Coordinates of C-alpha atoms in Angstrom, one line a residue:
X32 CA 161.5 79.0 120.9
X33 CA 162.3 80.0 117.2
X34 CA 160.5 78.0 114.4
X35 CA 163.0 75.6 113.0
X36 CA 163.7 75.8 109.2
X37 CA 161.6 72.9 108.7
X38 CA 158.8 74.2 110.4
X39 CA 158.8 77.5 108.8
X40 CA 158.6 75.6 105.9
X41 CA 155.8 74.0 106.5
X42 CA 154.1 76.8 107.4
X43 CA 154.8 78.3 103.7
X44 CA 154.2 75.1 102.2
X45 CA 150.6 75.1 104.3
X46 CA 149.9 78.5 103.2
X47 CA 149.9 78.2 99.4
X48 CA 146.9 76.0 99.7
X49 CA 144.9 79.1 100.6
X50 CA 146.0 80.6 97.6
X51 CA 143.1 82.4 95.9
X52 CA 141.5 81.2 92.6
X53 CA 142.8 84.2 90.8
X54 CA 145.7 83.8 91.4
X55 CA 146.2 80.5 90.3
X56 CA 144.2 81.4 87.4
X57 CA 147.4 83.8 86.5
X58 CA 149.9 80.6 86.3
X59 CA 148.2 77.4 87.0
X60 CA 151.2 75.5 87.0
X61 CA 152.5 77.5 90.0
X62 CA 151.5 76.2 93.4
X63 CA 153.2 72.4 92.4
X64 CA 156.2 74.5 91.0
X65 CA 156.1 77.0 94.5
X66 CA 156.6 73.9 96.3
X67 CA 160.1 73.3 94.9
X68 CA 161.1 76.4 96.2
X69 CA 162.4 76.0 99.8
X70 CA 163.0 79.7 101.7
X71 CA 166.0 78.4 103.9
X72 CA 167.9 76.7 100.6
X73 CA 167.4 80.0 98.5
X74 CA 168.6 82.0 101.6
X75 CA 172.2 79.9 100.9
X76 CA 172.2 80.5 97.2
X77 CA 173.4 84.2 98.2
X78 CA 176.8 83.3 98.9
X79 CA 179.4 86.3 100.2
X80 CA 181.5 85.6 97.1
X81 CA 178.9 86.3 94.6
X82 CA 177.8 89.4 96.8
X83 CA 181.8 90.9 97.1
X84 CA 181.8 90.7 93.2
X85 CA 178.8 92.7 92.5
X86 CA 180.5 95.2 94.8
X87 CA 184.0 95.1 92.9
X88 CA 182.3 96.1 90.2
X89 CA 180.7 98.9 92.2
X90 CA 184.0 100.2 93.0
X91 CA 185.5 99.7 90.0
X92 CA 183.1 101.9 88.2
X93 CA 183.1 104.6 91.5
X94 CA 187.2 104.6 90.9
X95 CA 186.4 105.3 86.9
X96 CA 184.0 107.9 87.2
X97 CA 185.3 110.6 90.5
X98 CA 185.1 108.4 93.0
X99 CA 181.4 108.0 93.4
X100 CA 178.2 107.4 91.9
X101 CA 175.9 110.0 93.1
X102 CA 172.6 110.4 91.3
X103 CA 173.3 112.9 87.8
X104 CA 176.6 111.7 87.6
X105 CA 178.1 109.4 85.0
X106 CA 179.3 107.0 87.5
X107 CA 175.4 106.7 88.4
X108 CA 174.5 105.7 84.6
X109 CA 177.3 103.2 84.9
X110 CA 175.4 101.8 88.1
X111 CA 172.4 101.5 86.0
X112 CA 173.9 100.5 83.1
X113 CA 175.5 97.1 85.0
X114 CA 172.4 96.2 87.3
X115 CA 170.0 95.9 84.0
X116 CA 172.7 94.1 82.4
X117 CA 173.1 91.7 84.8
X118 CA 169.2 91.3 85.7
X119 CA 169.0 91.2 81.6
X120 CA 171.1 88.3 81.6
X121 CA 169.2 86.4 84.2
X122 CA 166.5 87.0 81.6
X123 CA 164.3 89.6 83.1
X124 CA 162.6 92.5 81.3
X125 CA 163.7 95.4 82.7
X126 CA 162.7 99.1 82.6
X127 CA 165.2 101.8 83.6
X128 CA 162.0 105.1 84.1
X129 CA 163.4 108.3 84.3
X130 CA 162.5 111.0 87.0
X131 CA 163.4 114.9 87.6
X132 CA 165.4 116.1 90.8
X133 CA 167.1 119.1 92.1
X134 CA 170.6 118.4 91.8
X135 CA 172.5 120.7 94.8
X136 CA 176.3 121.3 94.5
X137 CA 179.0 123.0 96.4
X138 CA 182.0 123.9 95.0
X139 CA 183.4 125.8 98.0
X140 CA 182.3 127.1 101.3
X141 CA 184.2 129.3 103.7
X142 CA 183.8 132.1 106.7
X143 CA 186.2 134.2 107.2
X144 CA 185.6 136.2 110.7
X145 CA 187.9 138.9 112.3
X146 CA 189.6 136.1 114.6
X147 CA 190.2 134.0 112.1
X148 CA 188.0 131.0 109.6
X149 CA 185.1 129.1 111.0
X150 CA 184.5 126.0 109.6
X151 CA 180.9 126.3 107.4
X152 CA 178.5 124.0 105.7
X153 CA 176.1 125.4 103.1
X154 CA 172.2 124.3 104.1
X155 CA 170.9 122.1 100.8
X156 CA 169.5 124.2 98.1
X157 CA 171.3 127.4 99.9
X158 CA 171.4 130.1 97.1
X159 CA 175.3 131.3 96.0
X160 CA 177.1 133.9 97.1
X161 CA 178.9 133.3 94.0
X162 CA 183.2 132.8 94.3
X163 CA 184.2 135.9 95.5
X164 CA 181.5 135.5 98.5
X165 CA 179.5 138.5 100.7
X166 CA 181.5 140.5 102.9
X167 CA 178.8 142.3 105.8
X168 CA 178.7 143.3 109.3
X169 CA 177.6 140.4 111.7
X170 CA 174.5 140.8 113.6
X171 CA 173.6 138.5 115.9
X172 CA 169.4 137.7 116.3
X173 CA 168.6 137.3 120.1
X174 CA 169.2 133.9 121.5
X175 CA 165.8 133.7 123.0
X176 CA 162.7 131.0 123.2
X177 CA 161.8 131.3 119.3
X178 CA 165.6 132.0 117.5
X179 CA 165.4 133.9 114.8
X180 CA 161.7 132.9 114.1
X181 CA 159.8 135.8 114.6
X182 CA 160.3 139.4 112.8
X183 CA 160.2 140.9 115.8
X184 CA 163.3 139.2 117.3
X185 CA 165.3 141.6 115.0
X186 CA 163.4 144.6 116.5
X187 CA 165.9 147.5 117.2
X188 CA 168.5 145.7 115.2
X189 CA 169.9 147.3 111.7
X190 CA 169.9 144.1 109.7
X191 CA 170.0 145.4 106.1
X192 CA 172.9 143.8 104.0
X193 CA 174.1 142.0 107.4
X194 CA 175.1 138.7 107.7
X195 CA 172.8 137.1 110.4
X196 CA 173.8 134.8 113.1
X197 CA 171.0 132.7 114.6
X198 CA 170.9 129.5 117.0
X199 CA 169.6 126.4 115.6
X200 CA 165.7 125.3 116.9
X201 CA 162.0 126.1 117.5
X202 CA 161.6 126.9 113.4
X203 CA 162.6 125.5 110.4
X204 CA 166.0 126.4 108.8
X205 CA 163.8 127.9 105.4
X206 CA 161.5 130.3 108.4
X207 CA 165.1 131.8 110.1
X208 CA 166.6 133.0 106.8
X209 CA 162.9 133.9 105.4
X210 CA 162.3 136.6 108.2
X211 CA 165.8 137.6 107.8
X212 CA 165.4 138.2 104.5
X213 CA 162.3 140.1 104.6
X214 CA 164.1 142.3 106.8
X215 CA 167.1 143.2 104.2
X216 CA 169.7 140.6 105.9
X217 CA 172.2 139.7 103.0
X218 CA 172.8 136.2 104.2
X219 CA 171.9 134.0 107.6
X220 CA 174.5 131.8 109.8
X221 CA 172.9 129.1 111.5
X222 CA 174.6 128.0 114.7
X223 CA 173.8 124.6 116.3
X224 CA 172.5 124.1 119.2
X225 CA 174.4 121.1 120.4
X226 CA 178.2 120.4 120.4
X227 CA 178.6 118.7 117.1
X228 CA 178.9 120.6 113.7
X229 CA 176.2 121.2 112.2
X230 CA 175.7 118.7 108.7
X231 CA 173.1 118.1 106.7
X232 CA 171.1 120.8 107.1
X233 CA 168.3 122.0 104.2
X234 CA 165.8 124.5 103.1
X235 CA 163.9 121.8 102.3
X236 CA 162.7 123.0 98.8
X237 CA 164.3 125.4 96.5
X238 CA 161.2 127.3 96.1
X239 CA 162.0 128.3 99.7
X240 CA 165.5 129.3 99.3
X241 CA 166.3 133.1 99.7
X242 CA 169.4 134.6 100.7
X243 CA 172.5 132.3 101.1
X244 CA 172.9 130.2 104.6
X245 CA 175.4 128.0 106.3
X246 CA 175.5 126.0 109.2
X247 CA 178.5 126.4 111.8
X248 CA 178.8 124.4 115.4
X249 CA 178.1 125.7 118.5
X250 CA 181.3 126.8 120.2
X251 CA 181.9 128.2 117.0
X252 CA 178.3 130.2 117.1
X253 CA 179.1 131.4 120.8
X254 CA 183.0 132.4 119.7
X255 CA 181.4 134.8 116.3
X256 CA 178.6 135.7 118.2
X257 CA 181.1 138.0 120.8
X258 CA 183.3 139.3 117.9
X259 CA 183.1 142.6 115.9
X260 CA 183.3 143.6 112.6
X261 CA 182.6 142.2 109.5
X262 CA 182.5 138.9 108.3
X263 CA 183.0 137.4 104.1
X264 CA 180.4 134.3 103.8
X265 CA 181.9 131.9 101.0
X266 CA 178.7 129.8 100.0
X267 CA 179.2 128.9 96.1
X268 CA 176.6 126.7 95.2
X269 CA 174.8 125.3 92.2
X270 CA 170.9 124.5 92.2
X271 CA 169.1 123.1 88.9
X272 CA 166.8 120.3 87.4
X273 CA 168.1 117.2 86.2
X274 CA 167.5 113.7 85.4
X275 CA 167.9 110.4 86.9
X276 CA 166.8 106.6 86.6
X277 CA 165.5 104.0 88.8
X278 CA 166.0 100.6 87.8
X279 CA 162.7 98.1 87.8
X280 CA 162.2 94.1 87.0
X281 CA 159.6 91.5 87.9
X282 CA 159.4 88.0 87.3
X283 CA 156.9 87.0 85.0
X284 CA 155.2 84.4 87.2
X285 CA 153.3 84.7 90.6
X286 CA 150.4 86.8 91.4
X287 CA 150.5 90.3 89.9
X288 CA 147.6 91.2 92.9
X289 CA 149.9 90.3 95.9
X290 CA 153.2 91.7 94.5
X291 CA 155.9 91.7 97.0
X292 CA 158.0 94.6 96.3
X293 CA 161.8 94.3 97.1
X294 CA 164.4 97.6 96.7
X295 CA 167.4 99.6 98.1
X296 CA 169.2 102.7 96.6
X297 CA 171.6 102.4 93.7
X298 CA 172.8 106.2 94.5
X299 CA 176.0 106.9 96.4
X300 CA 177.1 110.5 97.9
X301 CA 179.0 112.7 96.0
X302 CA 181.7 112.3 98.5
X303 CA 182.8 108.5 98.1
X304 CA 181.8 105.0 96.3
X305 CA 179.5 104.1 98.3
X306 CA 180.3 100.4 98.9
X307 CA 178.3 99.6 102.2
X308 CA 176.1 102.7 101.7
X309 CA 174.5 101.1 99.8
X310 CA 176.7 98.7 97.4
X311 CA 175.4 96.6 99.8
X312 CA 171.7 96.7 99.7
X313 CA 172.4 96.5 95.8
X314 CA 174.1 93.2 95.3
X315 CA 172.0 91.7 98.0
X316 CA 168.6 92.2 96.2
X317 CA 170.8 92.2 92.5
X318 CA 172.0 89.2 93.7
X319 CA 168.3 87.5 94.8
X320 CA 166.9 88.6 91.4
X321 CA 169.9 86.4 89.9
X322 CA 169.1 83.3 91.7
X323 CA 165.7 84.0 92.0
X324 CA 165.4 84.4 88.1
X325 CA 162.7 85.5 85.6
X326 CA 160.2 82.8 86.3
X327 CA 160.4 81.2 89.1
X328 CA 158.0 78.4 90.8
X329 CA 156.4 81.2 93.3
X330 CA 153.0 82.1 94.2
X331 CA 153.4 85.9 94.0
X332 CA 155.3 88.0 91.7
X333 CA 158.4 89.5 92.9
X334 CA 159.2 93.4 91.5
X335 CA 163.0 94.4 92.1
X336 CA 163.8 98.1 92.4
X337 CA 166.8 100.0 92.8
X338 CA 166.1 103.5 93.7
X339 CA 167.9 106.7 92.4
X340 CA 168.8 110.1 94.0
X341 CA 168.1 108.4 98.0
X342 CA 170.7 110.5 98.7
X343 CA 168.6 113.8 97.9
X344 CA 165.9 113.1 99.8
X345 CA 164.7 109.7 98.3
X346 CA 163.7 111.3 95.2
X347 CA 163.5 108.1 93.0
X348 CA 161.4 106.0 95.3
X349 CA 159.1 108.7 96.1
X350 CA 158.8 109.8 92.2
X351 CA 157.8 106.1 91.9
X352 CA 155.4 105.4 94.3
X353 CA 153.5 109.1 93.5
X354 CA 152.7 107.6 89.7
X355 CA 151.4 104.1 90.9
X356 CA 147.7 104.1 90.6
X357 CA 145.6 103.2 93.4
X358 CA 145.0 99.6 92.0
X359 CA 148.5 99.4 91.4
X360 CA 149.1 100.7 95.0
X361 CA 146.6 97.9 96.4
X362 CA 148.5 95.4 94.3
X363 CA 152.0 95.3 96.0
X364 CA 151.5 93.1 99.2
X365 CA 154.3 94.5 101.0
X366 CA 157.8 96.4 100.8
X367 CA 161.4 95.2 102.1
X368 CA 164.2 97.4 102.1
X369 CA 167.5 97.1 102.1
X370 CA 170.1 99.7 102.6
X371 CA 173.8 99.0 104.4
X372 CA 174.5 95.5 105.3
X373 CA 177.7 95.3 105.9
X374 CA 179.1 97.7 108.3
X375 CA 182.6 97.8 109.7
X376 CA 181.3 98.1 113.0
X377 CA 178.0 96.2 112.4
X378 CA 174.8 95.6 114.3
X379 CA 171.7 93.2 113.3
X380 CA 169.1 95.2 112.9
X381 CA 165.4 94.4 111.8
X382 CA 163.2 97.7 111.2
X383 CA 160.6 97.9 114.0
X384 CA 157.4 97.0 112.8
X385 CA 155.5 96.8 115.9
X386 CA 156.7 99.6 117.4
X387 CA 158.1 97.4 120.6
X388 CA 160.6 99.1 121.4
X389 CA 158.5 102.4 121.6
X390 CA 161.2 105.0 120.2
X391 CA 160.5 107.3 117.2
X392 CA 158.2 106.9 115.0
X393 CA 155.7 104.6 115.9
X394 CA 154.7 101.0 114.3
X395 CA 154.6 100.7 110.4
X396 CA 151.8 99.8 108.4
X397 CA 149.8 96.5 109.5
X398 CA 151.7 93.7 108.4
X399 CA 155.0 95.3 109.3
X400 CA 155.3 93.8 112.6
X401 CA 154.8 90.1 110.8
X402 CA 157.5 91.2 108.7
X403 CA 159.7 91.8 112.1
X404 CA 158.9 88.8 113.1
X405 CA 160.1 86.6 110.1
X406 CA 163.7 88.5 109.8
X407 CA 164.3 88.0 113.6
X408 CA 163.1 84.3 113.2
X409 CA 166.2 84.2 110.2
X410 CA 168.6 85.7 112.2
X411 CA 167.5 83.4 115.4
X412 CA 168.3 80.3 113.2
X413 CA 171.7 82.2 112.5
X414 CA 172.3 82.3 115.8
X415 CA 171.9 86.0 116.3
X416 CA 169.5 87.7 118.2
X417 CA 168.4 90.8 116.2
X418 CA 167.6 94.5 117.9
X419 CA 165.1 96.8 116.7
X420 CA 165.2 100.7 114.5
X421 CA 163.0 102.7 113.9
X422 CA 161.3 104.0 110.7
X423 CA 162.7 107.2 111.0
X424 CA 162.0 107.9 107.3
X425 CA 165.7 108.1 106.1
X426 CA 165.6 105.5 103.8
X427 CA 163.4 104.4 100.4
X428 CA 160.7 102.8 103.0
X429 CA 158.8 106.1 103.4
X430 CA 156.8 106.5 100.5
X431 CA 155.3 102.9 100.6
X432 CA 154.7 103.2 104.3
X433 CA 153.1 106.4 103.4
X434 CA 150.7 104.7 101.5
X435 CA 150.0 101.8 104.1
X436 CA 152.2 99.0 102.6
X437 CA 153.7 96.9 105.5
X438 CA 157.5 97.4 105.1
X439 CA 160.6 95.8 106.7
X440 CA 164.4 94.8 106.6
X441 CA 167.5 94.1 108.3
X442 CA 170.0 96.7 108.5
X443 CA 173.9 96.9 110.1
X444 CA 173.8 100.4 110.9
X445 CA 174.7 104.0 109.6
X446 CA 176.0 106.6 111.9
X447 CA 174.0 106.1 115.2
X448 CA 176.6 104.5 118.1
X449 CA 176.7 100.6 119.1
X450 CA 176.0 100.4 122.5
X451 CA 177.6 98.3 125.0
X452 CA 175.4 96.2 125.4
X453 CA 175.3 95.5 121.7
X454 CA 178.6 95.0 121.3
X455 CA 178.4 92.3 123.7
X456 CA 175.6 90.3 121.8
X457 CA 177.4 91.2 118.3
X458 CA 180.9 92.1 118.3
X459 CA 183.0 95.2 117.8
X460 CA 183.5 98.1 119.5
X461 CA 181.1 99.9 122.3
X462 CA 180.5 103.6 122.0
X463 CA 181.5 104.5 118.3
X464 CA 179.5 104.2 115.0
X465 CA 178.5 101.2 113.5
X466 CA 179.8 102.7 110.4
X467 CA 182.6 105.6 110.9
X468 CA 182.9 105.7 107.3
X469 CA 179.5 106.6 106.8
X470 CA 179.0 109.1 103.8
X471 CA 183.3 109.2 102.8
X472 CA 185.5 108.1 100.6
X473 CA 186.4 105.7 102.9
X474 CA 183.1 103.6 102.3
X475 CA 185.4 101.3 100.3
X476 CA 185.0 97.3 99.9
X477 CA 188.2 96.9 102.1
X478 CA 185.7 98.6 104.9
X479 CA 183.0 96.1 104.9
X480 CA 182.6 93.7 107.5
X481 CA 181.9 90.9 105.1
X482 CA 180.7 88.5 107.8
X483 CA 177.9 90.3 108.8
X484 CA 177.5 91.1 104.8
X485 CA 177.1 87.4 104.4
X486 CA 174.1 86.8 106.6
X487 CA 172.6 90.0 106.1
X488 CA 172.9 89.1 102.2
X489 CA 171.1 85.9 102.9
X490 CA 168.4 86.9 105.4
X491 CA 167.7 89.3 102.6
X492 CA 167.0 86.0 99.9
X493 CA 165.3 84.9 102.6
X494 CA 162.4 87.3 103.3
X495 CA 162.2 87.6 99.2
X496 CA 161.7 83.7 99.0
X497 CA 159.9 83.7 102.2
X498 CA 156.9 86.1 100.7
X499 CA 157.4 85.1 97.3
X500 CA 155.6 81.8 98.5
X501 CA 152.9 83.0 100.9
X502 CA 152.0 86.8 101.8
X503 CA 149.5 84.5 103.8
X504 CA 149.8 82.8 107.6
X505 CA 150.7 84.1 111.3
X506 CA 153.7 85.8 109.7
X507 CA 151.7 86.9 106.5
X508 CA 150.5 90.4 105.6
X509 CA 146.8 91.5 104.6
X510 CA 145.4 90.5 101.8
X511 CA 141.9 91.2 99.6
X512 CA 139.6 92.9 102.0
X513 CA 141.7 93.0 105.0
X514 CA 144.4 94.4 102.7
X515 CA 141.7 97.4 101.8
X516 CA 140.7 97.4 105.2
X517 CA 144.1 97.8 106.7
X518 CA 144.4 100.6 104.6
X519 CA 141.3 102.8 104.2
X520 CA 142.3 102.9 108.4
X521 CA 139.3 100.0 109.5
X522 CA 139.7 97.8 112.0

């Protein structure tokens, strides 16, 4: 059975008698102040009101500023600009520490082929074509084991100043236009190798970038790969350095050597607001901090972050993490993340820790299956029975799990498909996306399913009250030597 509220509260209450000399030396007042703090009555002071305002004001400032608040935009610095005031005002310190990224824009992209246009996406960091485009004869590389990955798959083929075609797989996007390049191609043409379109495709750094490359679907691959003639590429695109913010505050009690780290991305795509992706993640944990306030009655210090340029490869959280010292490393006790928590077509989802369901990537850090455990307990009081996903590194988790911190979170879902037998524990609809306006303008407040935005917001209060208390217990994470233990890889 699921630990009552009561129990669970015990437990934490139990567990802050263990707390170390040192870290009652830091505030010696704080283990009769922790006390007053009670996990499940924080979890209700994160109310679906207060959440819904944050994200008006999210909207408001997408609506004032193009439509979205993408990292190097000014409707980002707006973003920034109304968290710190409003952790400001709850009287926190806050710092706002800038970081470089490579800032990728499209302005158009087109294919024109002799039986008409084909629907292209440029791969991120693809170099331009400029406006007017490359006109070139197609050739098409061998559709065989390794596509396009090896120079001799273009043996006995003229590819100078061509416009490649290759199928999707085997090598990385950066290797197929690479080779073509080194054998005088003007430009590749990446076809996928499965029915959908091919999106969000990369070089993967710019250094790699060569000669300009799109991405087309498969039937349309198969349909320019039996034409003739000459094709005009369309890939205008804009690569350069530029500067973005994250957004950091801690409370100025609890113990700076068990810090429990909390974050989720401030960023939206270019292409919409942004509300649930990840307004959401950001007035859950804005809101926490509010209620939470500067100096709490905890036992360990509480460091709020809200992440820039997630969006372009979790730039800001990985920038952070890199300039943390190893003490500083060894200091923060564990990571939750938050990002999308109110889906339109949303799922209750607690990130795998111990790998249970055995899909992907494997179980997180040591610490992150306790971390599992204490969001599914939440959600169990709630009535809801929780599922699993997987750390599949898309989201600001991967640099701390990188580094061995236990990580964890609840999540509603992004673009993967509710099952039926999900929909029948949770609602909605079988057999379409949790979110279908995942990455669109349509990621608007009037999306949001605010129900499931209302528990998610308070399971999220939750797990920060939770560990703010006690990093300690059956539902703890490692700590002094068993922290450096866990991760120098000993037993």
């Amino acid at each position: 059975m699921p630990t009552t509220r009561t129990a669970l509260a015990a437990v934490f209450a139990g567990a802050l008698l263990s707390v170390s000399t040192a870290a009652c030396s830091e505030a010696e007042s704080q283990p009769e102040a922790a006390e007053q703090l009670d996990a499940a009555e924080f979890a209700s002071s994160v109310t679906t009101p207060a959440l819904t305002g944050h994200l008006e004001e999210l909207e408001r400032i997408a609506a004032e500023n193009d439509g979205n608040r993408a990292a190097g935009t000014s409707g980002y610095d707006a973003s920034v600009d109304y968290v710190a005031e409003q952790l400001r005002g709850a009287g926190f310190d806050v710092e706002t520490p800038e970081f470089s990224f490579t800032d990728f824009t499209v302005a158009a992209e087109s294919l024109r082929a002799p039986s008409g246009d084909v629907p292209v996406v440029a791969l991120s960091y693809s170099p331009s074509t400029g406006p007017d485009g490359i006109t070139g004869r197609l050739v098409a590389a061998p559709d065989d084991e390794t596509p396009g990955c090896e120079a001799t798959d273009y043996d006995g083929l003229d590819v100078a100043g061509a416009v490649v075609l290759v199928t999707r797989g085997v090598c990385p996007f950066a290797d197929k236009q690479s080779i073509a390049a080194e054998r005088g191609a003007a430009a590749v043409i990446v076809a996928n190798n499965a029915p959908e379109p091919l999106t969000g495709g990369t070089l993967g750094d710019p250094a790699a970038a060569r000669i300009p490359t799109g991405g087309i679907g498969q039937a349309e691959g198969a349909a320019l790969a039996a034409a003739v003639g000459e094709v005009t590429l369309v890939l205008d695109t804009t690569t350069e350095e530029r500067t973005s913010r994250n957004v950091i505050a801690q409370t100025a009690t609890g113990s700076t050597e068990d810090v429990v780290m909390v974050g989720a991305h401030l960023d939206s795509v270019p292409d919409g607001p942004g509300i649930n992706d990840n307004g959401t993640g950001v007035a859950a944990v804005l809101e926490s901090a509010k209620q939470l306030g500067a100096e709490p009655g905890v036992t360990n210090a509480v460091r709020f972050a809200f992440w820039g340029a997630e969006e372009l490869g979790l730039v800001g959280s990985d920038e952070y993490v890199a300039a943390l010292s190893e003490e500083e490393l060894a200091d923060i006790a564990l990571y939750l993340n938050f990002d999308m928590l109110g889906s339109e077509n949303a799922g209750y989802l607690t990130y795998d820790g111990d790998d249970s369901d055995a899909q992907g990537e494997g179980p997180g850090p040591a610490g992150s299956d306790a971390i599992e455990r204490t969001f599914v307990r939440y959600l169990s009081e709630q009535g809801i029975e929780a599922a699993g996903t997987d750390f599949d590194g898309r989201s600001d988790y991967g640099a701390f799990i990188a580094k061995g911190i236990p990580s964890g979170g609840v999540f509603s879902g992004a673009d993967d498909v509710k099952t039926p037998e999900q929909a029948a524990m949770w609602g909605g609809e079988a057999d379409v996306p949790y979110d279908r306006n995942y990455h669109t303008p349509g990621d608007t407040l009037a999306a949001l399913d605010t129900e499931a935005l209302g528990v998610n917001g308070s399971a999220v209060a939750y797990g920060v009250a939770a560990y703010a208390l006690s990093v300690e217990g059956p539902d703890g994470v490692p700590s002094g030597e068993a922290r450096t233990q866990a991760r120098d890889g000993g037993e």
